[in-house]
Short mmCIF file of C-alpha atoms in Angstrom, two decimals:
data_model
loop_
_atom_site.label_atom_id
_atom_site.label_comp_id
_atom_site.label_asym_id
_atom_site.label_seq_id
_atom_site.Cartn_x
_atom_site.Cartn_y
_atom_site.Cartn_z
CA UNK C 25 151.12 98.18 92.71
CA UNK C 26 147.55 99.16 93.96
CA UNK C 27 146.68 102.14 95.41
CA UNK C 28 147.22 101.72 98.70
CA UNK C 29 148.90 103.49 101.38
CA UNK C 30 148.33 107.00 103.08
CA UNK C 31 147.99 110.27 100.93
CA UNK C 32 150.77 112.40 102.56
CA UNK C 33 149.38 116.18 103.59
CA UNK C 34 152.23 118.94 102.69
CA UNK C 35 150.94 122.41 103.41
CA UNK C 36 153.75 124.00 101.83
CA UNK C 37 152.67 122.70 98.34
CA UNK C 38 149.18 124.10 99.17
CA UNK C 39 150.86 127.48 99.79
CA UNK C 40 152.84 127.53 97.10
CA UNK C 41 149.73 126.71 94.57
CA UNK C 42 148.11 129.22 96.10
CA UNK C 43 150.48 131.92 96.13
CA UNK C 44 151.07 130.58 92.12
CA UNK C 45 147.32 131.45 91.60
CA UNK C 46 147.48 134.48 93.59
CA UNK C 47 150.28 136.37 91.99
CA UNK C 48 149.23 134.36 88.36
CA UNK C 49 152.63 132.78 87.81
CA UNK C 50 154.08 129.24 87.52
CA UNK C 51 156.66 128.22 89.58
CA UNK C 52 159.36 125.93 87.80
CA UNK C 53 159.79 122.33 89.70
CA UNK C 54 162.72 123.57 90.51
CA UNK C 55 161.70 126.48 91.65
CA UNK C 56 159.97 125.04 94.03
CA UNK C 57 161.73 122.28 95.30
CA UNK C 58 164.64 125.36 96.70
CA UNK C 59 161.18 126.84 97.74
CA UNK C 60 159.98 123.82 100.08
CA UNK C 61 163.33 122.12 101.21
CA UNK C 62 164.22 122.82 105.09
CA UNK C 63 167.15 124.51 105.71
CA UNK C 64 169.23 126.59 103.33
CA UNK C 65 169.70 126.26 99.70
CA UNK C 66 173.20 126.26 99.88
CA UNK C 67 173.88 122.18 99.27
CA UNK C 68 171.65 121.65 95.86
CA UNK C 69 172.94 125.17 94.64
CA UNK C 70 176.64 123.15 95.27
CA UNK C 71 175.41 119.85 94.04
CA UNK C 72 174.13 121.45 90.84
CA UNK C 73 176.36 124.13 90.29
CA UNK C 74 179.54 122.59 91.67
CA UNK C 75 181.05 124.47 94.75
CA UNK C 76 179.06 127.54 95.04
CA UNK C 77 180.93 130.47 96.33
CA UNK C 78 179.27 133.37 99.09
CA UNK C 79 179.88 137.59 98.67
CA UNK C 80 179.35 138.95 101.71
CA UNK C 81 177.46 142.26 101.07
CA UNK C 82 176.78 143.65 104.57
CA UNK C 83 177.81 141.61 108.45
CA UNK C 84 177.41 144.03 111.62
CA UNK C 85 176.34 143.81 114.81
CA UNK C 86 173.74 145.43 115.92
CA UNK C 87 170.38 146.30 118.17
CA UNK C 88 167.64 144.75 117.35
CA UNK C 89 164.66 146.74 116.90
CA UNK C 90 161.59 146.22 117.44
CA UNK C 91 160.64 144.39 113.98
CA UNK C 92 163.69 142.12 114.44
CA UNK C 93 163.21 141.09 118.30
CA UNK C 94 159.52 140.22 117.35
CA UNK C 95 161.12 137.85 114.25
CA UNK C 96 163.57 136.31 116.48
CA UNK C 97 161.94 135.91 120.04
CA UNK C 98 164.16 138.42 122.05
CA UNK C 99 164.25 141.69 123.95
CA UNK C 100 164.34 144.96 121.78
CA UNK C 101 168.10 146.10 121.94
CA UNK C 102 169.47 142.90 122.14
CA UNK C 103 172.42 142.31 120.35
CA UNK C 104 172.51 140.53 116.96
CA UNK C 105 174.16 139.71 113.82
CA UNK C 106 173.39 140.94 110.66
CA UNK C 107 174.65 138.89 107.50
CA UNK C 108 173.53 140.20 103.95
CA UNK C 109 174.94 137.44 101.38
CA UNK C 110 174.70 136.56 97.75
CA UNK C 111 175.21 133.29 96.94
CA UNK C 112 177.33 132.75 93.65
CA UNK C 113 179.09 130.73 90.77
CA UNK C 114 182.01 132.19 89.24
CA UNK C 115 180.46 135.55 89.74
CA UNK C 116 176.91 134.86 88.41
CA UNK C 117 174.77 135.80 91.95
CA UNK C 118 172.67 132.80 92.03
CA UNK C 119 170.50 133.50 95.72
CA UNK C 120 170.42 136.70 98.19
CA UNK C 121 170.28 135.71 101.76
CA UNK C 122 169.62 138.00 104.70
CA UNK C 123 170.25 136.18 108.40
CA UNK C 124 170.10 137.59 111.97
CA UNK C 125 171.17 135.58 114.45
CA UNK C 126 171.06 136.56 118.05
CA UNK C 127 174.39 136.90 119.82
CA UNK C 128 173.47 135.67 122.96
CA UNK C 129 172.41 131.92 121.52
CA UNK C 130 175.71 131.88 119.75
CA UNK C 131 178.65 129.58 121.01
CA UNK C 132 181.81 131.75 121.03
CA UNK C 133 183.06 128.72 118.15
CA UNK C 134 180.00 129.84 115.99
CA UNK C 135 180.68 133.84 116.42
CA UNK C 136 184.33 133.23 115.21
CA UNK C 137 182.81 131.43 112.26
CA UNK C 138 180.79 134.39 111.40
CA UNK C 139 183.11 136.52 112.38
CA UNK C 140 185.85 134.84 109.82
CA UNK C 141 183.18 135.18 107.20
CA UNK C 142 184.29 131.92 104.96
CA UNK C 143 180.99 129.65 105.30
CA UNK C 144 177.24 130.15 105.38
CA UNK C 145 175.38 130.01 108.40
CA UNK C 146 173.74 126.49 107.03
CA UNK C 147 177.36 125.83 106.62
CA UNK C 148 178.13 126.72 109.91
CA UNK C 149 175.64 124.73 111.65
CA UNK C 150 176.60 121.34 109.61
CA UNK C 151 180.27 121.59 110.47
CA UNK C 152 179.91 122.24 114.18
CA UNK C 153 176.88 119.52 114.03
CA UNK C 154 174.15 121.38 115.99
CA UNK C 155 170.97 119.62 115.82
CA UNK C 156 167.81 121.95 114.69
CA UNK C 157 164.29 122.40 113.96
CA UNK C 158 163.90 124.24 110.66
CA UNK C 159 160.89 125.63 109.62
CA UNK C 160 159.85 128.12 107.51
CA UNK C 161 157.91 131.01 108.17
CA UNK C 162 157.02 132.66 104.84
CA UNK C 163 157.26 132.47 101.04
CA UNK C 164 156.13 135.09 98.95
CA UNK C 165 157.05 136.90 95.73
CA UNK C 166 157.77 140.58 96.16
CA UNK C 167 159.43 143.55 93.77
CA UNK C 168 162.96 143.32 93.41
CA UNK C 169 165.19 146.24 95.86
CA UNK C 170 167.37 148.60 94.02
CA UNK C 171 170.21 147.08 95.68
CA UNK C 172 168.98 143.65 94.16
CA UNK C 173 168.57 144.87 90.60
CA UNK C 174 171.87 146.08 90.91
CA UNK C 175 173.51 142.56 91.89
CA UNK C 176 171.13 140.43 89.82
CA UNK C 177 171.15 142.88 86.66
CA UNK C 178 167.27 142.57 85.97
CA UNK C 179 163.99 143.93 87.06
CA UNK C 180 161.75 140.60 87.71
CA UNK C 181 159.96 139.79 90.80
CA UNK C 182 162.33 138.06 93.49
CA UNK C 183 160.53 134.26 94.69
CA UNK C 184 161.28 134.75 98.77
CA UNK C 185 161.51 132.43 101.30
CA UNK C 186 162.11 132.71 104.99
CA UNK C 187 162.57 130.28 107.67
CA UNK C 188 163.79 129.85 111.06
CA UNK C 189 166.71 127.34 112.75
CA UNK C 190 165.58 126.50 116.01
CA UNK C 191 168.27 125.12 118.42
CA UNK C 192 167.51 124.10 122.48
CA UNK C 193 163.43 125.29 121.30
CA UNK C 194 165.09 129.06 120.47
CA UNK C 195 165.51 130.61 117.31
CA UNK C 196 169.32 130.42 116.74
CA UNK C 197 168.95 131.79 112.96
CA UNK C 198 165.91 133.62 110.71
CA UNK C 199 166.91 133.77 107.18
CA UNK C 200 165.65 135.52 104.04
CA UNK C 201 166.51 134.13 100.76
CA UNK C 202 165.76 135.22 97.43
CA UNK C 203 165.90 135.02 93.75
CA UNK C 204 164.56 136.11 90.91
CA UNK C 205 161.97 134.91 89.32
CA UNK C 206 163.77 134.59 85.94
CA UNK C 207 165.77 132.12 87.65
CA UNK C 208 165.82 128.11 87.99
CA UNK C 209 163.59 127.54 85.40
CA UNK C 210 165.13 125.35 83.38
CA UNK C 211 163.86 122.19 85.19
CA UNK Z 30 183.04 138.92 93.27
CA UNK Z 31 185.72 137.93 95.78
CA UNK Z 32 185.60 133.99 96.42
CA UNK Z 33 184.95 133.50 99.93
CA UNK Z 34 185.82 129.80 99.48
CA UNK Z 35 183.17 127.40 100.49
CA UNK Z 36 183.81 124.05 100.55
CA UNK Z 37 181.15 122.68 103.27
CA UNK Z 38 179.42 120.25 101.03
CA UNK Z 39 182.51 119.14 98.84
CA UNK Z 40 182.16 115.55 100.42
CA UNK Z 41 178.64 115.38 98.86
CA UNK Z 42 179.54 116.97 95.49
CA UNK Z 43 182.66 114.30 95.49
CA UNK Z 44 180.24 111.47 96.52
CA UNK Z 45 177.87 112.30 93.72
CA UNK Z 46 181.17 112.89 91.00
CA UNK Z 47 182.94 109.98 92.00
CA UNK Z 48 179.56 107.63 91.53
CA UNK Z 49 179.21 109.42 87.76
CA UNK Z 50 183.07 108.53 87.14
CA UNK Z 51 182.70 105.14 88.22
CA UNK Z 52 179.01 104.48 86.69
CA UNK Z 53 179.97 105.80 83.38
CA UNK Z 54 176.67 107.92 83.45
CA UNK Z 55 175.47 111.42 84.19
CA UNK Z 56 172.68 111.93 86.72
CA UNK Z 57 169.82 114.47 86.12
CA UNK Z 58 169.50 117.20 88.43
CA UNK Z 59 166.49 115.73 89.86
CA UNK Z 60 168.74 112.25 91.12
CA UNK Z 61 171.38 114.29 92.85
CA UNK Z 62 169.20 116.29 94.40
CA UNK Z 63 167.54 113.82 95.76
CA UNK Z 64 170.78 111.61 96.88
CA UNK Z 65 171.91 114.61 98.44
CA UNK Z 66 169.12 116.62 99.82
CA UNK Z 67 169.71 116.94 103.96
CA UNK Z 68 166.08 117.44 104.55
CA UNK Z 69 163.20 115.43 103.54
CA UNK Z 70 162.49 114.19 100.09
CA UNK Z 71 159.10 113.41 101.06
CA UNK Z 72 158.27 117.19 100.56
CA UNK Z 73 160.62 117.35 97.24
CA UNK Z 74 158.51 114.48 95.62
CA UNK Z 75 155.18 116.11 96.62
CA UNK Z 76 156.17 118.81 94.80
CA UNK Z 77 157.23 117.08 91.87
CA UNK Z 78 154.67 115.19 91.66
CA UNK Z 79 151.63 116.40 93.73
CA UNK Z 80 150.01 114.08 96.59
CA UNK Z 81 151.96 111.48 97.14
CA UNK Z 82 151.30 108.39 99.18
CA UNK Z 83 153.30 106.22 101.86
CA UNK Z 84 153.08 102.51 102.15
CA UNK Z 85 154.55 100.80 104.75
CA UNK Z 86 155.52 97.33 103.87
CA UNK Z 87 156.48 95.73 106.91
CA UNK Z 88 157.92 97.58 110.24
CA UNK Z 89 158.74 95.33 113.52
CA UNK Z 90 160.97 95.13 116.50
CA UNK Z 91 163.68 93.05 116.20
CA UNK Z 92 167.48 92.90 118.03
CA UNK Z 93 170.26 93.88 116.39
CA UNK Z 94 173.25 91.45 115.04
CA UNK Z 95 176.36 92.79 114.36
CA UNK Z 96 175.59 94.70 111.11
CA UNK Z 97 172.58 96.49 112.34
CA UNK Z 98 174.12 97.43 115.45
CA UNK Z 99 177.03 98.88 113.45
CA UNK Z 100 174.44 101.28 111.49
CA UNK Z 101 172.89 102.87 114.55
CA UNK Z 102 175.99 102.42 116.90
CA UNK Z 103 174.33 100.28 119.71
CA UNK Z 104 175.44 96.75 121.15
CA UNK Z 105 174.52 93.59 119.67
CA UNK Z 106 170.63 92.76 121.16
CA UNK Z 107 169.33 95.88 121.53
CA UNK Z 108 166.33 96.34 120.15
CA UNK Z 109 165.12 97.93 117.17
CA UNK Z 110 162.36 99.12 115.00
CA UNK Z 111 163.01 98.23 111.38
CA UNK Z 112 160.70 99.63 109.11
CA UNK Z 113 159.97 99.15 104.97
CA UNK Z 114 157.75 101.69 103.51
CA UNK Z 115 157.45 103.09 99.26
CA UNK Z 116 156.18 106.41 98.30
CA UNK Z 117 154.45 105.99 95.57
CA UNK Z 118 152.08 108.31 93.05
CA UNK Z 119 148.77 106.47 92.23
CA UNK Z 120 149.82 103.29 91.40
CA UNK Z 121 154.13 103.93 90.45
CA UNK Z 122 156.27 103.42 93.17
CA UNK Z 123 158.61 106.07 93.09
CA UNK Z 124 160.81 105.30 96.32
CA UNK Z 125 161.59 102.61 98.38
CA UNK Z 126 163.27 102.97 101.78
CA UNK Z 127 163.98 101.37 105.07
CA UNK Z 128 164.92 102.49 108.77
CA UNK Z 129 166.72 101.13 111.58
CA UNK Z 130 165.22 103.16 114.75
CA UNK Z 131 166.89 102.18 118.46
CA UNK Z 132 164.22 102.30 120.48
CA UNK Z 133 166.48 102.77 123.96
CA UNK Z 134 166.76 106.69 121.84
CA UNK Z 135 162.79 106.83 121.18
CA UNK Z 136 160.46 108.82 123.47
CA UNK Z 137 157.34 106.92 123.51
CA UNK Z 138 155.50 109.22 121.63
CA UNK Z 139 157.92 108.72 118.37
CA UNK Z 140 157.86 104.92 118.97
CA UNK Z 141 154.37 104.91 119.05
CA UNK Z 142 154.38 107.12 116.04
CA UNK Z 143 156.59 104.78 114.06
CA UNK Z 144 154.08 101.54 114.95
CA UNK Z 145 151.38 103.33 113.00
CA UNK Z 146 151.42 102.68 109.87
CA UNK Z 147 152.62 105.18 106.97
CA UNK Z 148 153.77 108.28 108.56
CA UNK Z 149 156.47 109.77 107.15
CA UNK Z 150 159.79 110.01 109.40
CA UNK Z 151 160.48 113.49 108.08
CA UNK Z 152 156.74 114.05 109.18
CA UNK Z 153 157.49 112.63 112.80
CA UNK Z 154 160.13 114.72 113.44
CA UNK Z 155 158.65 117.46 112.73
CA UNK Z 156 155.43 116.71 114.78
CA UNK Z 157 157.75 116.57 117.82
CA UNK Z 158 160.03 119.27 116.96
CA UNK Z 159 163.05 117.19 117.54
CA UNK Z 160 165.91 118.94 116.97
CA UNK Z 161 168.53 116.84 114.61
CA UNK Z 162 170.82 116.67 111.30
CA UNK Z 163 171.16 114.36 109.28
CA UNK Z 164 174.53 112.97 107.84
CA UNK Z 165 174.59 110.99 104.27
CA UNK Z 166 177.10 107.46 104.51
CA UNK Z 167 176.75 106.75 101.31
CA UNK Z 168 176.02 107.74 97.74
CA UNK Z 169 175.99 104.48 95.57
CA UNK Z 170 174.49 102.04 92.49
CA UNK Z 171 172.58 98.59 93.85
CA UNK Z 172 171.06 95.64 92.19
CA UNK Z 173 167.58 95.20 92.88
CA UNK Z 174 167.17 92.59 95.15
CA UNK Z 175 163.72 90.26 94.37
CA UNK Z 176 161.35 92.31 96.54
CA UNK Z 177 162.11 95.22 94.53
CA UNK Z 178 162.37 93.99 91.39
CA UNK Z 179 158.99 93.11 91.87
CA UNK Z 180 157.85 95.76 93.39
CA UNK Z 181 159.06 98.43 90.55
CA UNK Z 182 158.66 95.63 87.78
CA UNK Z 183 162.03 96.43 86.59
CA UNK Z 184 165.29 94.31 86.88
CA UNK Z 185 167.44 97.58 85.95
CA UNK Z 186 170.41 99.04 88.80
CA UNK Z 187 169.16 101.10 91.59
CA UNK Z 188 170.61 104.28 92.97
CA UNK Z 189 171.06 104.66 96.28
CA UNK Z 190 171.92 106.36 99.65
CA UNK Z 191 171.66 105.82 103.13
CA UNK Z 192 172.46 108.47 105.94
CA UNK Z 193 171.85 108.87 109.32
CA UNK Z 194 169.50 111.48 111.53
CA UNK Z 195 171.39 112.24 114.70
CA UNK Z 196 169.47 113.88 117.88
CA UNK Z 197 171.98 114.56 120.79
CA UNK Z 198 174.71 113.49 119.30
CA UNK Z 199 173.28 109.94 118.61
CA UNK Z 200 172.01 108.27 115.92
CA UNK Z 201 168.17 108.24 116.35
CA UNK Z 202 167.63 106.78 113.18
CA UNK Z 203 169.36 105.14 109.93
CA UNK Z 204 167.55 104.97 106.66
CA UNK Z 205 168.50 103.52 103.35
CA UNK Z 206 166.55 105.17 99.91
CA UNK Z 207 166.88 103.71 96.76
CA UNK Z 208 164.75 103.98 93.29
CA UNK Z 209 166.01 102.60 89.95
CA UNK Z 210 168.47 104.31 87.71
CA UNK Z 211 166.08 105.98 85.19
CA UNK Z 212 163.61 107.22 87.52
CA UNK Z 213 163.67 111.16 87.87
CA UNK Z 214 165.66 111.60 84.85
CA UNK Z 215 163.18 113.80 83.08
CA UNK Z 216 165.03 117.01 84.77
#
């Protein structure tokens, strides 16, 4: 074939080069590919892994302060809920995920779901088919939390993500998810 | 770690098995992640492989016989966009893929978007923030037709999937992706 055709623009490859040559590391490909896909990890962690199983750490609800409300569009005080997970196979933690999801865009189907704690929120989403906008927000590479080292028994840097789920032109989801660097780098 | 079982993308993980089983070969990580990715792969070959390009091949209205209409779910005669484009890196194609696109479920804007040549569906979507998910058919092995076989210069299977993006509760769009069996199997 000749060259022909139109050069496609991704920004997110341009961030994550530059973030590579900012923090002087080197992303695997796999890396980031769970870096730059919309929406969560959740289905290549499955398709690689084989069914990937979710520890619920920490789900509340709660006020949102001020930091939250800001990340998620809504009054201060609002209510929302909180959902600290770690993504896992066979009891090696594979990704951390933090979501907050306000309580007032939720169906009453979609609060049960949480509520019953047995899928993600991607999860969620897919099996009661609401249509989104994902995009994400951030990625970044910060210093592993105590709570973090504890859970992924080592020290390195986590590779961070987040992202938003927009549903009806709202934010029905912001998630956080993490890894370590250590991680995914054998491809 | 308690198992909190998840078994949202089981269907996928099955599709991807059952095609191994029958095919008598194991896919890299790289394949099934692409076969089963539920956002763009546009953005997962960029960052495999850096800028990529889109070609569009042909794209035209037509009506839809029986077949077609059965894709998208409309009647017989409506009319449709098809559309035949290849990513491609320098001068290897790397994917080939079609779309069938109602046009009774395109604003203008996206039907105008779709008569200009080689931008990316993913890309539209975004552009217009339309909320949607996408839903994969099928996971499955195809002989090259001519077109392709000339096209990648190689007479070898292909592998294949096609899925559907659905925007209020219709499909807006059906696309088919295929590229042959030992592309991506580096990783």
């Amino acid at each position: 074939m000749k060259q022909k055709g139109t050069i496609l623009q991704n920004e997110l490859r341009e961030r994550i080069h530059n973030m590579e040559a900012g923090e002087g590391v080197t992303l695997s490909k796999l890396q980031k590919i769970l870096l730059s896909i919309q929406g969560p990890v959740t289905t290549i962690l499955d398709v690689l892994h084989g069914n990937v199983n979710m520890f619920i750490i920490d789900q509340h609800v709660e006020n949102a302060e001020k930091s939250v409300a800001e990340l998620l569009d809504i009054e201060i005080d609002d209510e929302i809920f909180y959902r600290e997970v770690i993504l896992h196979k066979n009891g090696r933690p594979l990704c951390y995920s933090q979501s907050y999801i306000p309580l007032s865009r939720c169906s009453d189907e979609v609060t049960e779901d949480l509520l019953n704690k047995r899928l993600t929120t991607g999860n969620i989403m897919d099996y009661r088919h609401i249509e989104t906008v994902r995009e994400i927000s951030n990625i970044d590479i910060e210093k592993i939390t105590p709570l973090l080292q504890d859970l992924f028994k080592t020290d390195a840097d986590l590779i961070v993500r987040e992202y938003n789920m927009k549903h009806k032109k709202k934010i029905v989801v912001h998630t956080k998810e993490a890894f370590p660097i250590s991680y995914f780098t054998e491809m | 770690m308690p198992n909190d079982k998840n078994e949202a993308n089981k269907r996928l993980i099955e599709k991807m098995n059952d095609l191994e089983k029958d095919y008598g070969q194991k896919f890299s990580n790289t394949q099934k992640i692409l076969l089963t990715t539920d956002g763009s792969i546009t953005a997962i070959l960029d960052v495999l492989y850096g800028k990529i390009s889109l070609f569009t091949l042909d794209q035209h209205f037509g009506t839809a016989d029986a077949d077609h209409a059965k894709l998208v779910n409309v009647n017989e005669g409506d009319e449709i966009n098809f559309r035949e484009v290849i990513m491609h890196k320098g001068a290897k194609p790397l994917i080939y893929a079609i779309s069938h696109v109602p046009l009774g479920r395109c604003s203008e804007e996206i039907c105008s978007d779709l008569l200009r040549a080689d931008i990316p569906i993913g890309r539209i979507l975004k552009n217009y923030k339309i909320e949607s998910r996408r839903e994969v058919n099928n996971i499955f092995i195809e002989k090259p037709d001519e077109k392709l076989q000339d096209l990648f210069k190689t007479d070898e299977d292909f592998l294949a999937r096609d899925y559907v993006i659905i925007n209020n509760d219709e499909i807006l769009m059906w696309i088919k992706e295929m590229f042959p069996v030992s592309y991506f199997t580096e990783i």
